[in-house]
Amino acid sequence: MEDKNKKKFFSFFKRAEKNYDTSEDVKQREFALSKKQNEDTRTTEESEDQDSTKYSPEIVSFCQEKMQQMLEASGISGSKIIAKNKQGKMYLEITNEKETGRIIGKDGAHLHAFQTIINAMAYKKYAQPIRLEIDANDYKYRKLESLKSNALRSAKYAQLNKTKVELEPMNAAERREIHMLFQDDQEIKSFSVGEGRERHIVIDALNES
Amino acid sequence: MKALVTTIVEGLVDYPENVKVTETVGESIVILEISVAQEDIGKVIGKEGRIANAIRTVAKAAAAKQGKKITVEIMTQK
């Protein structure tokens, strides 16, 4: 009986200690993440000569032109499209004062559809796989940042409670970014379950004991 | 709407001259029927209908601006 209590007491103690550790861990992870992002931007700057020529200016301006055509044919006028290289990805940024909502669509559905079509057209024309990200008003970029911080918070919770946490369904590109957060993590595992639109990430804090 | 879908489809296929889009306009609904060369059907539909669904989404966005519903069908030739 006493032993049990002792154990209980110690397990509590261990847990309390763990609490402290994990919050540190999360900080470290966040730090590692920001460091990684810095490195990412740096590598794109450095390798700009080789890597961003992956898509020649001709291809980029073709996509820009097609995008503009599509928007105008959809009755959305007055948009500006700028090509940007962000963290190793080529972005086409659309800015429009009045109709950003229509360009983005529900949960980014319209952006995603535009992107699929533009990439398919470019693939048809240049016979090489092309993956441009189409974004409006930094919507996707900000969404991704918030998904990442949400995932880190869930990981912290999972670690404290030694449990699994299921995240909201996300698309493939978003899931990939989240998995990359945990790929070098010894204590946190992430994997996806479900099919199609239901496919989502599960964050699992491994039980060490 | 017809112009939008026609531009998209022509950009995807090997035989743009064979692209035909017919538009039926009702009071609150539009029906678009796409027909392309036999060899091109796969390119318009895409893997698991990904491209077909993207075309539908974009068409829906354009139609919503006019307060209409839209149906986009890809026709197979007999």
PDB file of C-alpha atoms in Angstrom:
ATOM      1  CA  MET A   1       0.000   0.000   0.000  1.00  0.00           C
ATOM      2  CA  GLU A   2       2.703   2.333   1.031  1.00  0.00           C
ATOM      3  CA  ASP A   3       4.729   1.289  -1.914  1.00  0.00           C
ATOM      4  CA  LYS A   4       1.899   2.053  -4.213  1.00  0.00           C
ATOM      5  CA  ASN A   5       1.494   5.477  -2.739  1.00  0.00           C
ATOM      6  CA  LYS A   6       5.149   6.075  -3.066  1.00  0.00           C
ATOM      7  CA  LYS A   7       4.999   5.064  -6.651  1.00  0.00           C
ATOM      8  CA  LYS A   8       2.064   7.343  -7.187  1.00  0.00           C
ATOM      9  CA  PHE A   9       3.888  10.163  -5.554  1.00  0.00           C
ATOM     10  CA  PHE A  10       6.953   9.599  -7.630  1.00  0.00           C
ATOM     11  CA  SER A  11       5.010   9.245 -10.795  1.00  0.00           C
ATOM     12  CA  PHE A  12       3.442  12.576 -10.031  1.00  0.00           C
ATOM     13  CA  PHE A  13       6.826  14.011  -9.404  1.00  0.00           C
ATOM     14  CA  LYS A  14       8.134  12.532 -12.601  1.00  0.00           C
ATOM     15  CA  ARG A  15       5.198  13.952 -14.428  1.00  0.00           C
ATOM     16  CA  ALA A  16       5.706  17.385 -12.966  1.00  0.00           C
ATOM     17  CA  GLU A  17       9.309  17.197 -13.983  1.00  0.00           C
ATOM     18  CA  LYS A  18       8.206  16.038 -17.379  1.00  0.00           C
ATOM     19  CA  ASN A  19       5.908  19.043 -17.669  1.00  0.00           C
ATOM     20  CA  TYR A  20       8.822  21.296 -17.309  1.00  0.00           C
ATOM     21  CA  ASP A  21      10.869  19.313 -19.771  1.00  0.00           C
ATOM     22  CA  THR A  22       8.262  19.249 -22.450  1.00  0.00           C
ATOM     23  CA  SER A  23       7.605  22.943 -22.444  1.00  0.00           C
ATOM     24  CA  GLU A  24      11.341  23.326 -22.885  1.00  0.00           C
ATOM     25  CA  ASP A  25      11.178  20.760 -25.641  1.00  0.00           C
ATOM     26  CA  VAL A  26       8.464  22.635 -27.402  1.00  0.00           C
ATOM     27  CA  LYS A  27      10.476  25.808 -27.187  1.00  0.00           C
ATOM     28  CA  GLN A  28      13.438  23.998 -28.593  1.00  0.00           C
ATOM     29  CA  ARG A  29      11.373  22.597 -31.374  1.00  0.00           C
ATOM     30  CA  GLU A  30       9.973  25.968 -32.210  1.00  0.00           C
ATOM     31  CA  PHE A  31      13.466  27.321 -32.215  1.00  0.00           C
ATOM     32  CA  ALA A  32      14.640  24.497 -34.435  1.00  0.00           C
ATOM     33  CA  LEU A  33      11.728  25.197 -36.722  1.00  0.00           C
ATOM     34  CA  SER A  34      12.512  28.873 -37.071  1.00  0.00           C
ATOM     35  CA  LYS A  35      16.150  28.022 -37.603  1.00  0.00           C
ATOM     36  CA  LYS A  36      15.170  25.536 -40.264  1.00  0.00           C
ATOM     37  CA  GLN A  37      13.051  28.116 -42.007  1.00  0.00           C
ATOM     38  CA  ASN A  38      15.916  30.575 -41.947  1.00  0.00           C
ATOM     39  CA  GLU A  39      18.148  27.961 -43.452  1.00  0.00           C
ATOM     40  CA  ASP A  40      15.519  27.230 -46.041  1.00  0.00           C
ATOM     41  CA  THR A  41      15.319  30.819 -47.149  1.00  0.00           C
ATOM     42  CA  ARG A  42      19.068  31.043 -47.146  1.00  0.00           C
ATOM     43  CA  THR A  43      19.496  27.996 -49.324  1.00  0.00           C
ATOM     44  CA  THR A  44      17.000  29.346 -51.825  1.00  0.00           C
ATOM     45  CA  GLU A  45      18.913  32.594 -51.976  1.00  0.00           C
ATOM     46  CA  GLU A  46      22.184  30.802 -52.434  1.00  0.00           C
ATOM     47  CA  SER A  47      20.986  28.330 -54.977  1.00  0.00           C
ATOM     48  CA  GLU A  48      18.869  30.831 -56.834  1.00  0.00           C
ATOM     49  CA  ASP A  49      21.144  30.491 -59.846  1.00  0.00           C
ATOM     50  CA  GLN A  50      20.516  26.793 -60.223  1.00  0.00           C
ATOM     51  CA  ASP A  51      17.346  25.979 -58.430  1.00  0.00           C
ATOM     52  CA  SER A  52      14.907  28.692 -59.354  1.00  0.00           C
ATOM     53  CA  THR A  53      15.939  28.385 -62.983  1.00  0.00           C
ATOM     54  CA  LYS A  54      14.206  25.052 -62.577  1.00  0.00           C
ATOM     55  CA  TYR A  55      11.281  27.127 -63.808  1.00  0.00           C
ATOM     56  CA  SER A  56      12.478  29.447 -66.496  1.00  0.00           C
ATOM     57  CA  PRO A  57      11.091  32.998 -66.615  1.00  0.00           C
ATOM     58  CA  GLU A  58       9.233  31.925 -69.713  1.00  0.00           C
ATOM     59  CA  ILE A  59       7.300  29.273 -67.804  1.00  0.00           C
ATOM     60  CA  VAL A  60       6.543  31.614 -64.944  1.00  0.00           C
ATOM     61  CA  SER A  61       5.248  34.336 -67.204  1.00  0.00           C
ATOM     62  CA  PHE A  62       3.187  31.793 -69.134  1.00  0.00           C
ATOM     63  CA  CYS A  63       1.518  30.767 -65.876  1.00  0.00           C
ATOM     64  CA  GLN A  64       1.045  34.377 -64.868  1.00  0.00           C
ATOM     65  CA  GLU A  65      -0.624  35.160 -68.155  1.00  0.00           C
ATOM     66  CA  LYS A  66      -2.918  32.109 -68.029  1.00  0.00           C
ATOM     67  CA  MET A  67      -3.880  32.914 -64.454  1.00  0.00           C
ATOM     68  CA  GLN A  68      -4.792  36.465 -65.426  1.00  0.00           C
ATOM     69  CA  GLN A  69      -6.831  35.154 -68.353  1.00  0.00           C
ATOM     70  CA  MET A  70      -8.696  32.734 -66.124  1.00  0.00           C
ATOM     71  CA  LEU A  71      -9.506  35.362 -63.535  1.00  0.00           C
ATOM     72  CA  GLU A  72     -10.798  37.761 -66.151  1.00  0.00           C
ATOM     73  CA  ALA A  73     -12.886  35.058 -67.828  1.00  0.00           C
ATOM     74  CA  SER A  74     -14.390  34.343 -64.393  1.00  0.00           C
ATOM     75  CA  GLY A  75     -15.448  37.969 -64.188  1.00  0.00           C
ATOM     76  CA  ILE A  76     -12.834  38.937 -61.625  1.00  0.00           C
ATOM     77  CA  SER A  77     -11.001  42.006 -62.825  1.00  0.00           C
ATOM     78  CA  GLY A  78      -8.312  44.246 -61.403  1.00  0.00           C
ATOM     79  CA  SER A  79      -5.989  41.577 -60.053  1.00  0.00           C
ATOM     80  CA  LYS A  80      -2.246  41.806 -59.914  1.00  0.00           C
ATOM     81  CA  ILE A  81      -0.147  38.663 -60.084  1.00  0.00           C
ATOM     82  CA  ILE A  82       3.397  38.671 -58.788  1.00  0.00           C
ATOM     83  CA  ALA A  83       5.824  35.748 -58.918  1.00  0.00           C
ATOM     84  CA  LYS A  84       7.838  35.205 -55.744  1.00  0.00           C
ATOM     85  CA  ASN A  85      10.321  32.674 -54.492  1.00  0.00           C
ATOM     86  CA  LYS A  86       9.556  31.800 -50.884  1.00  0.00           C
ATOM     87  CA  GLN A  87      11.279  29.037 -48.921  1.00  0.00           C
ATOM     88  CA  GLY A  88      12.259  27.173 -52.041  1.00  0.00           C
ATOM     89  CA  LYS A  89       8.791  27.256 -53.546  1.00  0.00           C
ATOM     90  CA  MET A  90       7.631  29.360 -56.441  1.00  0.00           C
ATOM     91  CA  TYR A  91       4.581  31.378 -55.482  1.00  0.00           C
ATOM     92  CA  LEU A  92       2.179  33.250 -57.720  1.00  0.00           C
ATOM     93  CA  GLU A  93       0.737  35.927 -55.487  1.00  0.00           C
ATOM     94  CA  ILE A  94      -2.610  37.368 -56.501  1.00  0.00           C
ATOM     95  CA  THR A  95      -3.670  40.670 -55.045  1.00  0.00           C
ATOM     96  CA  ASN A  96      -7.114  42.049 -55.607  1.00  0.00           C
ATOM     97  CA  GLU A  97      -8.758  44.751 -53.584  1.00  0.00           C
ATOM     98  CA  LYS A  98     -12.367  43.704 -53.752  1.00  0.00           C
ATOM     99  CA  GLU A  99     -12.662  40.044 -54.627  1.00  0.00           C
ATOM    100  CA  THR A 100     -10.032  38.217 -52.630  1.00  0.00           C
ATOM    101  CA  GLY A 101     -12.716  36.053 -51.028  1.00  0.00           C
ATOM    102  CA  ARG A 102     -13.931  34.825 -54.379  1.00  0.00           C
ATOM    103  CA  ILE A 103     -10.391  34.050 -55.495  1.00  0.00           C
ATOM    104  CA  ILE A 104      -9.633  32.041 -52.359  1.00  0.00           C
ATOM    105  CA  GLY A 105     -12.913  30.146 -52.099  1.00  0.00           C
ATOM    106  CA  LYS A 106     -14.094  28.073 -49.186  1.00  0.00           C
ATOM    107  CA  ASP A 107     -11.053  26.746 -47.323  1.00  0.00           C
ATOM    108  CA  GLY A 108      -8.906  27.780 -50.281  1.00  0.00           C
ATOM    109  CA  ALA A 109     -10.881  25.583 -52.691  1.00  0.00           C
ATOM    110  CA  HIS A 110     -10.683  28.039 -55.581  1.00  0.00           C
ATOM    111  CA  LEU A 111      -6.961  28.636 -55.116  1.00  0.00           C
ATOM    112  CA  HIS A 112      -6.430  24.907 -55.155  1.00  0.00           C
ATOM    113  CA  ALA A 113      -8.479  24.480 -58.327  1.00  0.00           C
ATOM    114  CA  PHE A 114      -6.642  27.310 -60.103  1.00  0.00           C
ATOM    115  CA  GLN A 115      -3.362  25.756 -59.070  1.00  0.00           C
ATOM    116  CA  THR A 116      -4.303  22.314 -60.394  1.00  0.00           C
ATOM    117  CA  ILE A 117      -5.343  23.763 -63.744  1.00  0.00           C
ATOM    118  CA  ILE A 118      -2.336  26.081 -64.149  1.00  0.00           C
ATOM    119  CA  ASN A 119       0.125  23.330 -63.299  1.00  0.00           C
ATOM    120  CA  ALA A 120      -1.617  20.929 -65.685  1.00  0.00           C
ATOM    121  CA  MET A 121      -1.504  23.511 -68.499  1.00  0.00           C
ATOM    122  CA  ALA A 122       2.173  24.242 -67.892  1.00  0.00           C
ATOM    123  CA  TYR A 123       2.909  20.524 -67.815  1.00  0.00           C
ATOM    124  CA  LYS A 124       1.125  20.127 -71.143  1.00  0.00           C
ATOM    125  CA  LYS A 125       3.032  22.980 -72.730  1.00  0.00           C
ATOM    126  CA  TYR A 126       6.547  22.415 -71.392  1.00  0.00           C
ATOM    127  CA  ALA A 127       6.477  18.630 -70.806  1.00  0.00           C
ATOM    128  CA  GLN A 128       8.031  18.894 -67.378  1.00  0.00           C
ATOM    129  CA  PRO A 129       6.371  18.629 -63.981  1.00  0.00           C
ATOM    130  CA  ILE A 130       5.663  22.091 -62.650  1.00  0.00           C
ATOM    131  CA  ARG A 131       4.473  22.937 -59.170  1.00  0.00           C
ATOM    132  CA  LEU A 132       3.641  26.566 -58.672  1.00  0.00           C
ATOM    133  CA  GLU A 133       1.849  27.588 -55.517  1.00  0.00           C
ATOM    134  CA  ILE A 134      -0.980  29.977 -56.176  1.00  0.00           C
ATOM    135  CA  ASP A 135      -1.783  32.224 -53.264  1.00  0.00           C
ATOM    136  CA  ALA A 136      -3.873  35.312 -52.633  1.00  0.00           C
ATOM    137  CA  ASN A 137      -3.156  37.846 -49.922  1.00  0.00           C
ATOM    138  CA  ASP A 138      -0.743  35.416 -48.251  1.00  0.00           C
ATOM    139  CA  TYR A 139      -3.759  33.235 -47.378  1.00  0.00           C
ATOM    140  CA  LYS A 140      -2.075  29.861 -47.826  1.00  0.00           C
ATOM    141  CA  TYR A 141       1.134  31.004 -46.229  1.00  0.00           C
ATOM    142  CA  ARG A 142      -0.626  32.251 -43.122  1.00  0.00           C
ATOM    143  CA  LYS A 143      -2.869  29.189 -42.966  1.00  0.00           C
ATOM    144  CA  LEU A 144       0.198  26.973 -43.045  1.00  0.00           C
ATOM    145  CA  GLU A 145       1.854  28.933 -40.263  1.00  0.00           C
ATOM    146  CA  SER A 146      -1.227  28.606 -38.077  1.00  0.00           C
ATOM    147  CA  LEU A 147      -1.504  24.873 -38.824  1.00  0.00           C
ATOM    148  CA  LYS A 148       2.132  24.445 -37.833  1.00  0.00           C
ATOM    149  CA  SER A 149       1.764  26.230 -34.525  1.00  0.00           C
ATOM    150  CA  ASN A 150      -1.416  24.286 -33.848  1.00  0.00           C
ATOM    151  CA  ALA A 151       0.444  21.037 -34.507  1.00  0.00           C
ATOM    152  CA  LEU A 152       3.214  22.047 -32.113  1.00  0.00           C
ATOM    153  CA  ARG A 153       0.668  22.817 -29.440  1.00  0.00           C
ATOM    154  CA  SER A 154      -1.022  19.453 -29.973  1.00  0.00           C
ATOM    155  CA  ALA A 155       2.355  17.734 -29.767  1.00  0.00           C
ATOM    156  CA  LYS A 156       2.943  19.392 -26.413  1.00  0.00           C
ATOM    157  CA  TYR A 157      -0.435  18.192 -25.192  1.00  0.00           C
ATOM    158  CA  ALA A 158       0.242  14.663 -26.442  1.00  0.00           C
ATOM    159  CA  GLN A 159       3.549  14.596 -24.661  1.00  0.00           C
ATOM    160  CA  LEU A 160       2.134  15.822 -21.361  1.00  0.00           C
ATOM    161  CA  ASN A 161      -0.674  13.314 -21.397  1.00  0.00           C
ATOM    162  CA  LYS A 162       1.226  10.536 -23.136  1.00  0.00           C
ATOM    163  CA  THR A 163      -1.484  10.171 -25.659  1.00  0.00           C
ATOM    164  CA  LYS A 164      -2.362  10.537 -29.308  1.00  0.00           C
ATOM    165  CA  VAL A 165      -3.859  13.662 -30.772  1.00  0.00           C
ATOM    166  CA  GLU A 166      -5.794  13.671 -34.037  1.00  0.00           C
ATOM    167  CA  LEU A 167      -5.536  16.828 -36.097  1.00  0.00           C
ATOM    168  CA  GLU A 168      -8.094  18.261 -38.494  1.00  0.00           C
ATOM    169  CA  PRO A 169      -8.126  16.860 -42.037  1.00  0.00           C
ATOM    170  CA  MET A 170      -5.643  18.653 -44.286  1.00  0.00           C
ATOM    171  CA  ASN A 171      -4.577  18.377 -47.895  1.00  0.00           C
ATOM    172  CA  ALA A 172      -1.425  16.572 -48.965  1.00  0.00           C
ATOM    173  CA  ALA A 173       0.801  19.649 -49.119  1.00  0.00           C
ATOM    174  CA  GLU A 174      -0.204  20.750 -45.638  1.00  0.00           C
ATOM    175  CA  ARG A 175       0.231  17.281 -44.159  1.00  0.00           C
ATOM    176  CA  ARG A 176       3.685  17.092 -45.664  1.00  0.00           C
ATOM    177  CA  GLU A 177       4.739  20.303 -43.927  1.00  0.00           C
ATOM    178  CA  ILE A 178       3.459  19.018 -40.584  1.00  0.00           C
ATOM    179  CA  HIS A 179       5.240  15.671 -40.944  1.00  0.00           C
ATOM    180  CA  MET A 180       8.432  17.563 -41.659  1.00  0.00           C
ATOM    181  CA  LEU A 181       8.151  19.303 -38.293  1.00  0.00           C
ATOM    182  CA  PHE A 182       8.426  15.972 -36.490  1.00  0.00           C
ATOM    183  CA  GLN A 183      10.671  13.997 -38.809  1.00  0.00           C
ATOM    184  CA  ASP A 184      13.775  14.308 -36.600  1.00  0.00           C
ATOM    185  CA  ASP A 185      11.862  14.134 -33.348  1.00  0.00           C
ATOM    186  CA  GLN A 186      12.665  11.126 -31.163  1.00  0.00           C
ATOM    187  CA  GLU A 187       9.642  11.474 -28.889  1.00  0.00           C
ATOM    188  CA  ILE A 188       6.915  12.460 -31.280  1.00  0.00           C
ATOM    189  CA  LYS A 189       5.711  10.351 -34.162  1.00  0.00           C
ATOM    190  CA  SER A 190       3.333  11.595 -36.792  1.00  0.00           C
ATOM    191  CA  PHE A 191       1.415   9.615 -39.353  1.00  0.00           C
ATOM    192  CA  SER A 192      -1.704   9.992 -41.469  1.00  0.00           C
ATOM    193  CA  VAL A 193      -4.881   7.955 -41.314  1.00  0.00           C
ATOM    194  CA  GLY A 194      -8.112   7.950 -43.297  1.00  0.00           C
ATOM    195  CA  GLU A 195      -8.804   8.243 -46.989  1.00  0.00           C
ATOM    196  CA  GLY A 196      -9.536  11.146 -49.311  1.00  0.00           C
ATOM    197  CA  ARG A 197     -10.926  14.225 -47.619  1.00  0.00           C
ATOM    198  CA  GLU A 198     -10.923  12.515 -44.251  1.00  0.00           C
ATOM    199  CA  ARG A 199      -7.187  11.922 -44.311  1.00  0.00           C
ATOM    200  CA  HIS A 200      -5.598  13.533 -41.297  1.00  0.00           C
ATOM    201  CA  ILE A 201      -2.514  13.458 -39.121  1.00  0.00           C
ATOM    202  CA  VAL A 202      -2.224  11.656 -35.798  1.00  0.00           C
ATOM    203  CA  ILE A 203       0.453  12.887 -33.431  1.00  0.00           C
ATOM    204  CA  ASP A 204       1.680  10.170 -31.098  1.00  0.00           C
ATOM    205  CA  ALA A 205       3.903  10.773 -28.090  1.00  0.00           C
ATOM    206  CA  LEU A 206       5.893   7.600 -27.614  1.00  0.00           C
ATOM    207  CA  ASN A 207       5.799   6.057 -24.159  1.00  0.00           C
ATOM    208  CA  GLU A 208       9.394   5.716 -23.097  1.00  0.00           C
ATOM    209  CA  SER A 209       8.828   3.714 -19.915  1.00  0.00           C
TER     210      SER A 209
ATOM    211  CA  MET B   1     -18.597  30.969 -68.616  1.00  0.00           C
ATOM    212  CA  LYS B   2     -18.301  29.098 -71.878  1.00  0.00           C
ATOM    213  CA  ALA B   3     -15.225  31.157 -72.769  1.00  0.00           C
ATOM    214  CA  LEU B   4     -13.608  30.356 -69.444  1.00  0.00           C
ATOM    215  CA  VAL B   5     -14.069  26.607 -69.726  1.00  0.00           C
ATOM    216  CA  THR B   6     -13.057  26.629 -73.394  1.00  0.00           C
ATOM    217  CA  THR B   7      -9.759  28.408 -72.638  1.00  0.00           C
ATOM    218  CA  ILE B   8      -9.011  25.991 -69.830  1.00  0.00           C
ATOM    219  CA  VAL B   9      -9.773  22.864 -71.831  1.00  0.00           C
ATOM    220  CA  GLU B  10      -7.880  24.074 -74.917  1.00  0.00           C
ATOM    221  CA  GLY B  11      -4.838  24.583 -72.734  1.00  0.00           C
ATOM    222  CA  LEU B  12      -4.934  20.984 -71.575  1.00  0.00           C
ATOM    223  CA  VAL B  13      -5.386  18.934 -74.718  1.00  0.00           C
ATOM    224  CA  ASP B  14      -3.323  17.800 -77.695  1.00  0.00           C
ATOM    225  CA  TYR B  15      -6.047  18.645 -80.223  1.00  0.00           C
ATOM    226  CA  PRO B  16      -7.490  22.054 -79.289  1.00  0.00           C
ATOM    227  CA  GLU B  17      -9.316  22.210 -82.627  1.00  0.00           C
ATOM    228  CA  ASN B  18     -11.494  19.282 -81.503  1.00  0.00           C
ATOM    229  CA  VAL B  19     -12.661  20.963 -78.331  1.00  0.00           C
ATOM    230  CA  LYS B  20     -16.354  21.681 -78.333  1.00  0.00           C
ATOM    231  CA  VAL B  21     -18.229  23.252 -75.458  1.00  0.00           C
ATOM    232  CA  THR B  22     -21.989  23.583 -75.580  1.00  0.00           C
ATOM    233  CA  GLU B  23     -23.765  25.854 -73.182  1.00  0.00           C
ATOM    234  CA  THR B  24     -27.361  25.550 -72.074  1.00  0.00           C
ATOM    235  CA  VAL B  25     -28.528  28.515 -70.054  1.00  0.00           C
ATOM    236  CA  GLY B  26     -31.584  28.362 -67.857  1.00  0.00           C
ATOM    237  CA  GLU B  27     -33.045  30.871 -65.454  1.00  0.00           C
ATOM    238  CA  SER B  28     -30.805  30.001 -62.551  1.00  0.00           C
ATOM    239  CA  ILE B  29     -28.719  27.183 -63.928  1.00  0.00           C
ATOM    240  CA  VAL B  30     -26.092  26.708 -66.612  1.00  0.00           C
ATOM    241  CA  ILE B  31     -25.102  23.377 -68.119  1.00  0.00           C
ATOM    242  CA  LEU B  32     -21.798  23.049 -69.930  1.00  0.00           C
ATOM    243  CA  GLU B  33     -20.984  19.964 -71.951  1.00  0.00           C
ATOM    244  CA  ILE B  34     -17.373  19.460 -72.951  1.00  0.00           C
ATOM    245  CA  SER B  35     -16.411  17.151 -75.754  1.00  0.00           C
ATOM    246  CA  VAL B  36     -12.834  16.549 -76.815  1.00  0.00           C
ATOM    247  CA  ALA B  37     -10.911  14.140 -79.037  1.00  0.00           C
ATOM    248  CA  GLN B  38     -11.002  10.575 -77.801  1.00  0.00           C
ATOM    249  CA  GLU B  39      -7.271  10.637 -76.919  1.00  0.00           C
ATOM    250  CA  ASP B  40      -7.681  13.772 -74.846  1.00  0.00           C
ATOM    251  CA  ILE B  41     -10.418  12.672 -72.469  1.00  0.00           C
ATOM    252  CA  GLY B  42      -7.933  11.479 -69.878  1.00  0.00           C
ATOM    253  CA  LYS B  43      -6.156  14.821 -69.874  1.00  0.00           C
ATOM    254  CA  VAL B  44      -9.345  16.706 -69.149  1.00  0.00           C
ATOM    255  CA  ILE B  45     -10.458  14.335 -66.401  1.00  0.00           C
ATOM    256  CA  GLY B  46      -7.090  13.751 -64.766  1.00  0.00           C
ATOM    257  CA  LYS B  47      -6.046  11.292 -62.118  1.00  0.00           C
ATOM    258  CA  GLU B  48      -9.097  10.405 -60.021  1.00  0.00           C
ATOM    259  CA  GLY B  49     -10.951  13.277 -61.678  1.00  0.00           C
ATOM    260  CA  ARG B  50      -8.670  15.861 -60.139  1.00  0.00           C
ATOM    261  CA  ILE B  51      -8.600  18.155 -63.152  1.00  0.00           C
ATOM    262  CA  ALA B  52     -12.296  17.678 -63.919  1.00  0.00           C
ATOM    263  CA  ASN B  53     -13.124  18.700 -60.358  1.00  0.00           C
ATOM    264  CA  ALA B  54     -10.798  21.704 -60.560  1.00  0.00           C
ATOM    265  CA  ILE B  55     -12.604  22.826 -63.728  1.00  0.00           C
ATOM    266  CA  ARG B  56     -15.953  22.420 -61.941  1.00  0.00           C
ATOM    267  CA  THR B  57     -14.735  24.463 -58.985  1.00  0.00           C
ATOM    268  CA  VAL B  58     -13.478  27.308 -61.163  1.00  0.00           C
ATOM    269  CA  ALA B  59     -16.689  27.275 -63.216  1.00  0.00           C
ATOM    270  CA  LYS B  60     -18.701  27.369 -59.994  1.00  0.00           C
ATOM    271  CA  ALA B  61     -16.724  30.374 -58.811  1.00  0.00           C
ATOM    272  CA  ALA B  62     -17.463  32.201 -62.038  1.00  0.00           C
ATOM    273  CA  ALA B  63     -21.142  31.226 -62.027  1.00  0.00           C
ATOM    274  CA  ALA B  64     -21.629  32.232 -58.407  1.00  0.00           C
ATOM    275  CA  LYS B  65     -20.750  35.776 -59.358  1.00  0.00           C
ATOM    276  CA  GLN B  66     -23.821  35.824 -61.584  1.00  0.00           C
ATOM    277  CA  GLY B  67     -25.885  34.035 -58.960  1.00  0.00           C
ATOM    278  CA  LYS B  68     -26.190  30.861 -60.997  1.00  0.00           C
ATOM    279  CA  LYS B  69     -25.574  27.200 -60.485  1.00  0.00           C
ATOM    280  CA  ILE B  70     -23.476  25.333 -62.968  1.00  0.00           C
ATOM    281  CA  THR B  71     -23.044  21.753 -64.077  1.00  0.00           C
ATOM    282  CA  VAL B  72     -19.990  20.750 -66.073  1.00  0.00           C
ATOM    283  CA  GLU B  73     -20.090  17.434 -67.887  1.00  0.00           C
ATOM    284  CA  ILE B  74     -17.408  15.760 -69.934  1.00  0.00           C
ATOM    285  CA  MET B  75     -19.013  13.854 -72.764  1.00  0.00           C
ATOM    286  CA  THR B  76     -17.718  10.568 -74.081  1.00  0.00           C
ATOM    287  CA  GLN B  77     -18.141   9.991 -77.780  1.00  0.00           C
ATOM    288  CA  LYS B  78     -20.348   7.182 -78.956  1.00  0.00           C
TER     289      LYS B  78
END
